[in-house]
């Protein structure tokens, strides 16, 4: 984190926290310990309806650090809350004390027994674990809708289940072993007999209490029967008391107790899962019924393993996504009470798949439906259906009224009561004024989610919510003997109702558990066990309107996986949360000094270090592009003076380009004269002396580029034509001194096109033109549009009004050109053109090499990842696309100005580069500079690889 942790902020902390801070920075680098109120506020946000601001935020990276932290906290009676991704929905990852982030640095894994076991650290995203297991045709059991964003630590701590895993494949049922850190700082590895023996000797009282509770439960037939009955359906309310029924050995009991304990008993720093088969053959059907009751009755005819999942969707849920791309058009025409059932079937072979499809249709033959039941086994089609289902909760946030909070509740009923229970739920929602709320969920398991929006601006609003939740609890428990929390965990949301669901005897057992594991109540207090009956209506987050681009955000955190700055400064979620706090402080006027601090610090944390790449939009369920918001913010800072300077560049672009080339030529000459080591030393000193105003220099700094000159010949008359517009970036920046191929990119592009039989048309006076992308990034929208308009006119002329395709060699430029220019222009990126127009015309000789590929953010947004991969695989024996690298963070010129952004974004690049790999390829010159500087290997345009292989 580049922002200084101001030592004077200590004065704002209570005395015991000041001491704690000064102690822990002795063994955790100060750069990973934050007390700045703006930063701690931003890290305090999670996906729930609550908000609390930690006093201290710590990014712990090792078990040793965690152990030391817990020991320190225990000595000073300071509570700790551990968090991975912060996608939890019930407030279990919030605190006003010390928040410990365990994501970066916690991403190791190992696979054993031919994929039948996988050991994972808590910072690994759930879907990444399945990527690791894919070669073995296996996967982990839990499959929550948030699997592409939630991390293993939270999935295990909450016993997250999902759409297909039911109660048979969740973390509780598939856990093999764990590595744990307890409230005294001790560490236990349950897979290690010596560790177990040593820990048992030093924790005799805890082992004895586990055994005593086990024996009491086993000896109490009524309590044992209650526990067995409660866990026949999904249940994450309270602790996993079924561990005392299902297991005898205290260590088996212990590790199953930790599943679903939400960080209140110990921290899971490693978990080993028994994996399950990832069936190759799948088919899905979206069935439509006249009403919810009929859909529920249909579910009651289905069961596992005949079907893997059956997802209930009421009409309001379907309406929330009916405008999405890929949603069947008939959804819009459904009557008001219609309901959907999304069913998936899996099998080990195609014959079994279609046999099951036939059985399902037979089971539902007597159920009235609005459309014929049609299954699809086309992967793209059924994945689209499940993507729609996964996005329903966040999509509700996109259509809510401004200032309201999105709330999701999560209950389960015995399946034979599902139809009546869902009808009662609907009546309850309507009765309390939540008629627009959505009902959907994992109907095969009797697990129902209901989502509604609520303003908490008045006491009347809070009381309405309070009475509604209390009413829900009564009918779920007393009328249907259901679970108040099926899979989202208890959190702060249902902690006041754990005793109501379980009864005094079982709840007393849970309190004894908490006391035995955490006698000083320092691990995530008030979560699961609380004495505060009003906890569920306290600390509810404010959602004041701030700006149209970002107002729809529900702070789910799905954006963070793609953000290049989220481990450096702020993520999109944190940017938006900070903007909301700025808006709230302005509205209330309550703390002018804090408002000023937020505004001042946001400039760097939020605005300057935002790459504005827009990748956040790809995983945002409501399509928010926080990069667009950043550009808007930058546009507000445009002054007549800065606009005049930008206009000067616009009007004298050719001269500015020449000056840039001269600068690069001079830098290269100095590099040649003094050598790399001396050049790096001198430029570092100069950059430091200028307080970062002088750009970073590396040995991969490009030499001067060139503007190509190429005339059509008589022989070109009958050839297919293509207009080639080298971007201003590639005209200014040539290869670096250490690049493998020293040709200018335009030479390579022309060579490729001519090999494929194209006649290349180059626009005249190209040095005058630019697509405007750099100006748009900095908020100069008017000038950017002027520049793109001039270029558009030129390209229309050169292409005979769009008759010929137009090729540009820099993907960010192409992205803007496609967005703003006349649709008559058929504009291609390098990757698009090579894949669609060149490969089939070239004779490619594959190289016996392993190459790295970096798909730029703009190429990803244009959907070019698979084409990029296909080109590389046609040319090289092995292709590596680093899974943990998305945007490189170079962001035009930020890689020169704020190199730490680029370095943070590429933190995991080098670990993905195999031994002996010396070449990397991309399709943006500036990105290639940053990639080479980080990796130490040459990165150039993918065109270089193709031209080398093309005969």
mmCIF file with all atom_site columns, C-alpha atoms in Angstrom, residues 593-714:
data_model
loop_
_atom_site.group_PDB
_atom_site.id
_atom_site.type_symbol
_atom_site.label_atom_id
_atom_site.label_alt_id
_atom_site.label_comp_id
_atom_site.label_asym_id
_atom_site.label_entity_id
_atom_site.label_seq_id
_atom_site.pdbx_PDB_ins_code
_atom_site.Cartn_x
_atom_site.Cartn_y
_atom_site.Cartn_z
_atom_site.occupancy
_atom_site.B_iso_or_equiv
_atom_site.pdbx_formal_charge
_atom_site.auth_seq_id
_atom_site.auth_comp_id
_atom_site.auth_asym_id
_atom_site.auth_atom_id
_atom_site.pdbx_PDB_model_num
ATOM 1   C CA . UNK A 1 593 ? -12.583 16.747  9.117   1.00 0.00 ? 593 UNK A CA 1
ATOM 2   C CA . UNK A 1 594 ? -13.238 13.112  8.252   1.00 0.00 ? 594 UNK A CA 1
ATOM 3   C CA . UNK A 1 595 ? -14.982 14.125  5.032   1.00 0.00 ? 595 UNK A CA 1
ATOM 4   C CA . UNK A 1 596 ? -11.948 16.158  4.008   1.00 0.00 ? 596 UNK A CA 1
ATOM 5   C CA . UNK A 1 597 ? -9.678  13.230  4.755   1.00 0.00 ? 597 UNK A CA 1
ATOM 6   C CA . UNK A 1 598 ? -11.814 10.842  2.712   1.00 0.00 ? 598 UNK A CA 1
ATOM 7   C CA . UNK A 1 599 ? -11.789 13.205  -0.261  1.00 0.00 ? 599 UNK A CA 1
ATOM 8   C CA . UNK A 1 600 ? -8.041  13.838  -0.059  1.00 0.00 ? 600 UNK A CA 1
ATOM 9   C CA . UNK A 1 601 ? -7.016  10.199  0.351   1.00 0.00 ? 601 UNK A CA 1
ATOM 10  C CA . UNK A 1 602 ? -9.475  8.949   -2.253  1.00 0.00 ? 602 UNK A CA 1
ATOM 11  C CA . UNK A 1 603 ? -7.508  10.829  -4.908  1.00 0.00 ? 603 UNK A CA 1
ATOM 12  C CA . UNK A 1 604 ? -4.715  8.295   -4.673  1.00 0.00 ? 604 UNK A CA 1
ATOM 13  C CA . UNK A 1 605 ? -6.460  5.254   -3.208  1.00 0.00 ? 605 UNK A CA 1
ATOM 14  C CA . UNK A 1 606 ? -9.465  5.470   -5.480  1.00 0.00 ? 606 UNK A CA 1
ATOM 15  C CA . UNK A 1 607 ? -8.824  7.647   -8.508  1.00 0.00 ? 607 UNK A CA 1
ATOM 16  C CA . UNK A 1 608 ? -5.100  7.790   -9.364  1.00 0.00 ? 608 UNK A CA 1
ATOM 17  C CA . UNK A 1 609 ? -4.503  4.072   -8.878  1.00 0.00 ? 609 UNK A CA 1
ATOM 18  C CA . UNK A 1 610 ? -7.584  2.906   -10.754 1.00 0.00 ? 610 UNK A CA 1
ATOM 19  C CA . UNK A 1 611 ? -6.435  1.339   -14.015 1.00 0.00 ? 611 UNK A CA 1
ATOM 20  C CA . UNK A 1 612 ? -9.876  2.194   -15.459 1.00 0.00 ? 612 UNK A CA 1
ATOM 21  C CA . UNK A 1 613 ? -9.664  -1.041  -17.446 1.00 0.00 ? 613 UNK A CA 1
ATOM 22  C CA . UNK A 1 614 ? -13.317 -1.952  -16.924 1.00 0.00 ? 614 UNK A CA 1
ATOM 23  C CA . UNK A 1 615 ? -12.632 -5.632  -16.247 1.00 0.00 ? 615 UNK A CA 1
ATOM 24  C CA . UNK A 1 616 ? -14.703 -5.257  -13.078 1.00 0.00 ? 616 UNK A CA 1
ATOM 25  C CA . UNK A 1 617 ? -17.754 -5.002  -15.329 1.00 0.00 ? 617 UNK A CA 1
ATOM 26  C CA . UNK A 1 618 ? -17.212 -8.529  -16.655 1.00 0.00 ? 618 UNK A CA 1
ATOM 27  C CA . UNK A 1 619 ? -17.907 -10.113 -13.280 1.00 0.00 ? 619 UNK A CA 1
ATOM 28  C CA . UNK A 1 620 ? -20.280 -7.474  -11.912 1.00 0.00 ? 620 UNK A CA 1
ATOM 29  C CA . UNK A 1 621 ? -23.799 -8.927  -11.986 1.00 0.00 ? 621 UNK A CA 1
ATOM 30  C CA . UNK A 1 622 ? -25.260 -5.460  -12.581 1.00 0.00 ? 622 UNK A CA 1
ATOM 31  C CA . UNK A 1 623 ? -22.584 -4.478  -15.140 1.00 0.00 ? 623 UNK A CA 1
ATOM 32  C CA . UNK A 1 624 ? -21.024 -1.588  -13.255 1.00 0.00 ? 624 UNK A CA 1
ATOM 33  C CA . UNK A 1 625 ? -17.821 -0.325  -14.841 1.00 0.00 ? 625 UNK A CA 1
ATOM 34  C CA . UNK A 1 626 ? -16.000 1.404   -12.008 1.00 0.00 ? 626 UNK A CA 1
ATOM 35  C CA . UNK A 1 627 ? -13.388 2.479   -14.558 1.00 0.00 ? 627 UNK A CA 1
ATOM 36  C CA . UNK A 1 628 ? -16.053 4.612   -16.240 1.00 0.00 ? 628 UNK A CA 1
ATOM 37  C CA . UNK A 1 629 ? -16.785 6.192   -12.881 1.00 0.00 ? 629 UNK A CA 1
ATOM 38  C CA . UNK A 1 630 ? -13.083 6.954   -12.426 1.00 0.00 ? 630 UNK A CA 1
ATOM 39  C CA . UNK A 1 631 ? -12.964 8.593   -15.855 1.00 0.00 ? 631 UNK A CA 1
ATOM 40  C CA . UNK A 1 632 ? -16.017 10.635  -14.893 1.00 0.00 ? 632 UNK A CA 1
ATOM 41  C CA . UNK A 1 633 ? -14.265 11.729  -11.686 1.00 0.00 ? 633 UNK A CA 1
ATOM 42  C CA . UNK A 1 634 ? -11.214 12.730  -13.687 1.00 0.00 ? 634 UNK A CA 1
ATOM 43  C CA . UNK A 1 635 ? -13.375 14.732  -16.075 1.00 0.00 ? 635 UNK A CA 1
ATOM 44  C CA . UNK A 1 636 ? -14.581 16.838  -13.136 1.00 0.00 ? 636 UNK A CA 1
ATOM 45  C CA . UNK A 1 637 ? -10.975 17.915  -12.525 1.00 0.00 ? 637 UNK A CA 1
ATOM 46  C CA . UNK A 1 638 ? -10.486 19.219  -16.057 1.00 0.00 ? 638 UNK A CA 1
ATOM 47  C CA . UNK A 1 639 ? -9.748  22.957  -15.917 1.00 0.00 ? 639 UNK A CA 1
ATOM 48  C CA . UNK A 1 640 ? -9.481  25.503  -18.724 1.00 0.00 ? 640 UNK A CA 1
ATOM 49  C CA . UNK A 1 641 ? -5.706  25.366  -18.297 1.00 0.00 ? 641 UNK A CA 1
ATOM 50  C CA . UNK A 1 642 ? -5.422  21.574  -18.522 1.00 0.00 ? 642 UNK A CA 1
ATOM 51  C CA . UNK A 1 643 ? -7.956  21.449  -21.340 1.00 0.00 ? 643 UNK A CA 1
ATOM 52  C CA . UNK A 1 644 ? -5.901  23.981  -23.285 1.00 0.00 ? 644 UNK A CA 1
ATOM 53  C CA . UNK A 1 645 ? -2.837  21.790  -22.835 1.00 0.00 ? 645 UNK A CA 1
ATOM 54  C CA . UNK A 1 646 ? -4.770  18.759  -24.048 1.00 0.00 ? 646 UNK A CA 1
ATOM 55  C CA . UNK A 1 647 ? -6.073  20.753  -27.006 1.00 0.00 ? 647 UNK A CA 1
ATOM 56  C CA . UNK A 1 648 ? -2.521  21.744  -27.878 1.00 0.00 ? 648 UNK A CA 1
ATOM 57  C CA . UNK A 1 649 ? -1.568  18.062  -28.020 1.00 0.00 ? 649 UNK A CA 1
ATOM 58  C CA . UNK A 1 650 ? -4.619  17.364  -30.154 1.00 0.00 ? 650 UNK A CA 1
ATOM 59  C CA . UNK A 1 651 ? -3.763  20.146  -32.595 1.00 0.00 ? 651 UNK A CA 1
ATOM 60  C CA . UNK A 1 652 ? -0.050  19.323  -32.711 1.00 0.00 ? 652 UNK A CA 1
ATOM 61  C CA . UNK A 1 653 ? -0.178  15.571  -32.358 1.00 0.00 ? 653 UNK A CA 1
ATOM 62  C CA . UNK A 1 654 ? 2.447   14.912  -35.002 1.00 0.00 ? 654 UNK A CA 1
ATOM 63  C CA . UNK A 1 655 ? 4.943   17.170  -33.245 1.00 0.00 ? 655 UNK A CA 1
ATOM 64  C CA . UNK A 1 656 ? 4.201   15.660  -29.871 1.00 0.00 ? 656 UNK A CA 1
ATOM 65  C CA . UNK A 1 657 ? 4.726   12.184  -31.355 1.00 0.00 ? 657 UNK A CA 1
ATOM 66  C CA . UNK A 1 658 ? 8.087   13.269  -32.739 1.00 0.00 ? 658 UNK A CA 1
ATOM 67  C CA . UNK A 1 659 ? 9.110   14.639  -29.339 1.00 0.00 ? 659 UNK A CA 1
ATOM 68  C CA . UNK A 1 660 ? 8.164   11.340  -27.696 1.00 0.00 ? 660 UNK A CA 1
ATOM 69  C CA . UNK A 1 661 ? 10.252  9.417   -30.192 1.00 0.00 ? 661 UNK A CA 1
ATOM 70  C CA . UNK A 1 662 ? 13.207  11.716  -29.580 1.00 0.00 ? 662 UNK A CA 1
ATOM 71  C CA . UNK A 1 663 ? 12.870  11.119  -25.835 1.00 0.00 ? 663 UNK A CA 1
ATOM 72  C CA . UNK A 1 664 ? 12.903  7.363   -26.297 1.00 0.00 ? 664 UNK A CA 1
ATOM 73  C CA . UNK A 1 665 ? 15.857  7.641   -28.678 1.00 0.00 ? 665 UNK A CA 1
ATOM 74  C CA . UNK A 1 666 ? 17.763  9.648   -26.082 1.00 0.00 ? 666 UNK A CA 1
ATOM 75  C CA . UNK A 1 667 ? 16.970  7.197   -23.312 1.00 0.00 ? 667 UNK A CA 1
ATOM 76  C CA . UNK A 1 668 ? 18.101  4.296   -25.470 1.00 0.00 ? 668 UNK A CA 1
ATOM 77  C CA . UNK A 1 669 ? 21.336  6.110   -26.354 1.00 0.00 ? 669 UNK A CA 1
ATOM 78  C CA . UNK A 1 670 ? 22.047  6.716   -22.673 1.00 0.00 ? 670 UNK A CA 1
ATOM 79  C CA . UNK A 1 671 ? 21.295  3.074   -21.933 1.00 0.00 ? 671 UNK A CA 1
ATOM 80  C CA . UNK A 1 672 ? 23.745  1.977   -24.624 1.00 0.00 ? 672 UNK A CA 1
ATOM 81  C CA . UNK A 1 673 ? 26.484  4.296   -23.345 1.00 0.00 ? 673 UNK A CA 1
ATOM 82  C CA . UNK A 1 674 ? 26.271  3.756   -19.554 1.00 0.00 ? 674 UNK A CA 1
ATOM 83  C CA . UNK A 1 675 ? 24.902  0.197   -19.490 1.00 0.00 ? 675 UNK A CA 1
ATOM 84  C CA . UNK A 1 676 ? 21.885  -1.315  -17.793 1.00 0.00 ? 676 UNK A CA 1
ATOM 85  C CA . UNK A 1 677 ? 23.116  -1.323  -14.178 1.00 0.00 ? 677 UNK A CA 1
ATOM 86  C CA . UNK A 1 678 ? 24.236  2.292   -14.209 1.00 0.00 ? 678 UNK A CA 1
ATOM 87  C CA . UNK A 1 679 ? 21.100  3.387   -16.064 1.00 0.00 ? 679 UNK A CA 1
ATOM 88  C CA . UNK A 1 680 ? 18.849  1.740   -13.496 1.00 0.00 ? 680 UNK A CA 1
ATOM 89  C CA . UNK A 1 681 ? 20.793  3.341   -10.632 1.00 0.00 ? 681 UNK A CA 1
ATOM 90  C CA . UNK A 1 682 ? 20.743  6.824   -12.155 1.00 0.00 ? 682 UNK A CA 1
ATOM 91  C CA . UNK A 1 683 ? 17.058  6.759   -13.090 1.00 0.00 ? 683 UNK A CA 1
ATOM 92  C CA . UNK A 1 684 ? 16.023  5.466   -9.671  1.00 0.00 ? 684 UNK A CA 1
ATOM 93  C CA . UNK A 1 685 ? 17.879  8.342   -8.035  1.00 0.00 ? 685 UNK A CA 1
ATOM 94  C CA . UNK A 1 686 ? 16.326  10.858  -10.420 1.00 0.00 ? 686 UNK A CA 1
ATOM 95  C CA . UNK A 1 687 ? 12.839  9.436   -9.873  1.00 0.00 ? 687 UNK A CA 1
ATOM 96  C CA . UNK A 1 688 ? 13.254  9.602   -6.105  1.00 0.00 ? 688 UNK A CA 1
ATOM 97  C CA . UNK A 1 689 ? 14.616  13.141  -6.238  1.00 0.00 ? 689 UNK A CA 1
ATOM 98  C CA . UNK A 1 690 ? 11.655  14.241  -8.369  1.00 0.00 ? 690 UNK A CA 1
ATOM 99  C CA . UNK A 1 691 ? 9.185   12.674  -5.912  1.00 0.00 ? 691 UNK A CA 1
ATOM 100 C CA . UNK A 1 692 ? 8.033   10.251  -8.592  1.00 0.00 ? 692 UNK A CA 1
ATOM 101 C CA . UNK A 1 693 ? 7.513   12.842  -11.319 1.00 0.00 ? 693 UNK A CA 1
ATOM 102 C CA . UNK A 1 694 ? 10.217  11.338  -13.535 1.00 0.00 ? 694 UNK A CA 1
ATOM 103 C CA . UNK A 1 695 ? 8.843   8.086   -14.992 1.00 0.00 ? 695 UNK A CA 1
ATOM 104 C CA . UNK A 1 696 ? 10.256  4.704   -14.036 1.00 0.00 ? 696 UNK A CA 1
ATOM 105 C CA . UNK A 1 697 ? 12.907  3.345   -16.390 1.00 0.00 ? 697 UNK A CA 1
ATOM 106 C CA . UNK A 1 698 ? 13.623  -0.344  -16.912 1.00 0.00 ? 698 UNK A CA 1
ATOM 107 C CA . UNK A 1 699 ? 15.832  -2.186  -19.346 1.00 0.00 ? 699 UNK A CA 1
ATOM 108 C CA . UNK A 1 700 ? 12.662  -3.046  -21.254 1.00 0.00 ? 700 UNK A CA 1
ATOM 109 C CA . UNK A 1 701 ? 11.937  0.594   -22.050 1.00 0.00 ? 701 UNK A CA 1
ATOM 110 C CA . UNK A 1 702 ? 11.127  0.739   -25.784 1.00 0.00 ? 702 UNK A CA 1
ATOM 111 C CA . UNK A 1 703 ? 13.329  2.358   -28.350 1.00 0.00 ? 703 UNK A CA 1
ATOM 112 C CA . UNK A 1 704 ? 11.837  4.874   -30.738 1.00 0.00 ? 704 UNK A CA 1
ATOM 113 C CA . UNK A 1 705 ? 9.083   3.605   -32.999 1.00 0.00 ? 705 UNK A CA 1
ATOM 114 C CA . UNK A 1 706 ? 8.464   4.483   -36.604 1.00 0.00 ? 706 UNK A CA 1
ATOM 115 C CA . UNK A 1 707 ? 5.635   5.314   -38.966 1.00 0.00 ? 707 UNK A CA 1
ATOM 116 C CA . UNK A 1 708 ? 5.512   2.864   -41.869 1.00 0.00 ? 708 UNK A CA 1
ATOM 117 C CA . UNK A 1 709 ? 5.506   3.866   -45.501 1.00 0.00 ? 709 UNK A CA 1
ATOM 118 C CA . UNK A 1 710 ? 4.017   1.331   -47.861 1.00 0.00 ? 710 UNK A CA 1
ATOM 119 C CA . UNK A 1 711 ? 2.681   1.874   -51.376 1.00 0.00 ? 711 UNK A CA 1
ATOM 120 C CA . UNK A 1 712 ? 0.361   -0.379  -53.324 1.00 0.00 ? 712 UNK A CA 1
ATOM 121 C CA . UNK A 1 713 ? 1.809   -1.874  -56.482 1.00 0.00 ? 713 UNK A CA 1
ATOM 122 C CA . UNK A 1 714 ? 0.200   -3.010  -59.704 1.00 0.00 ? 714 UNK A CA 1
#
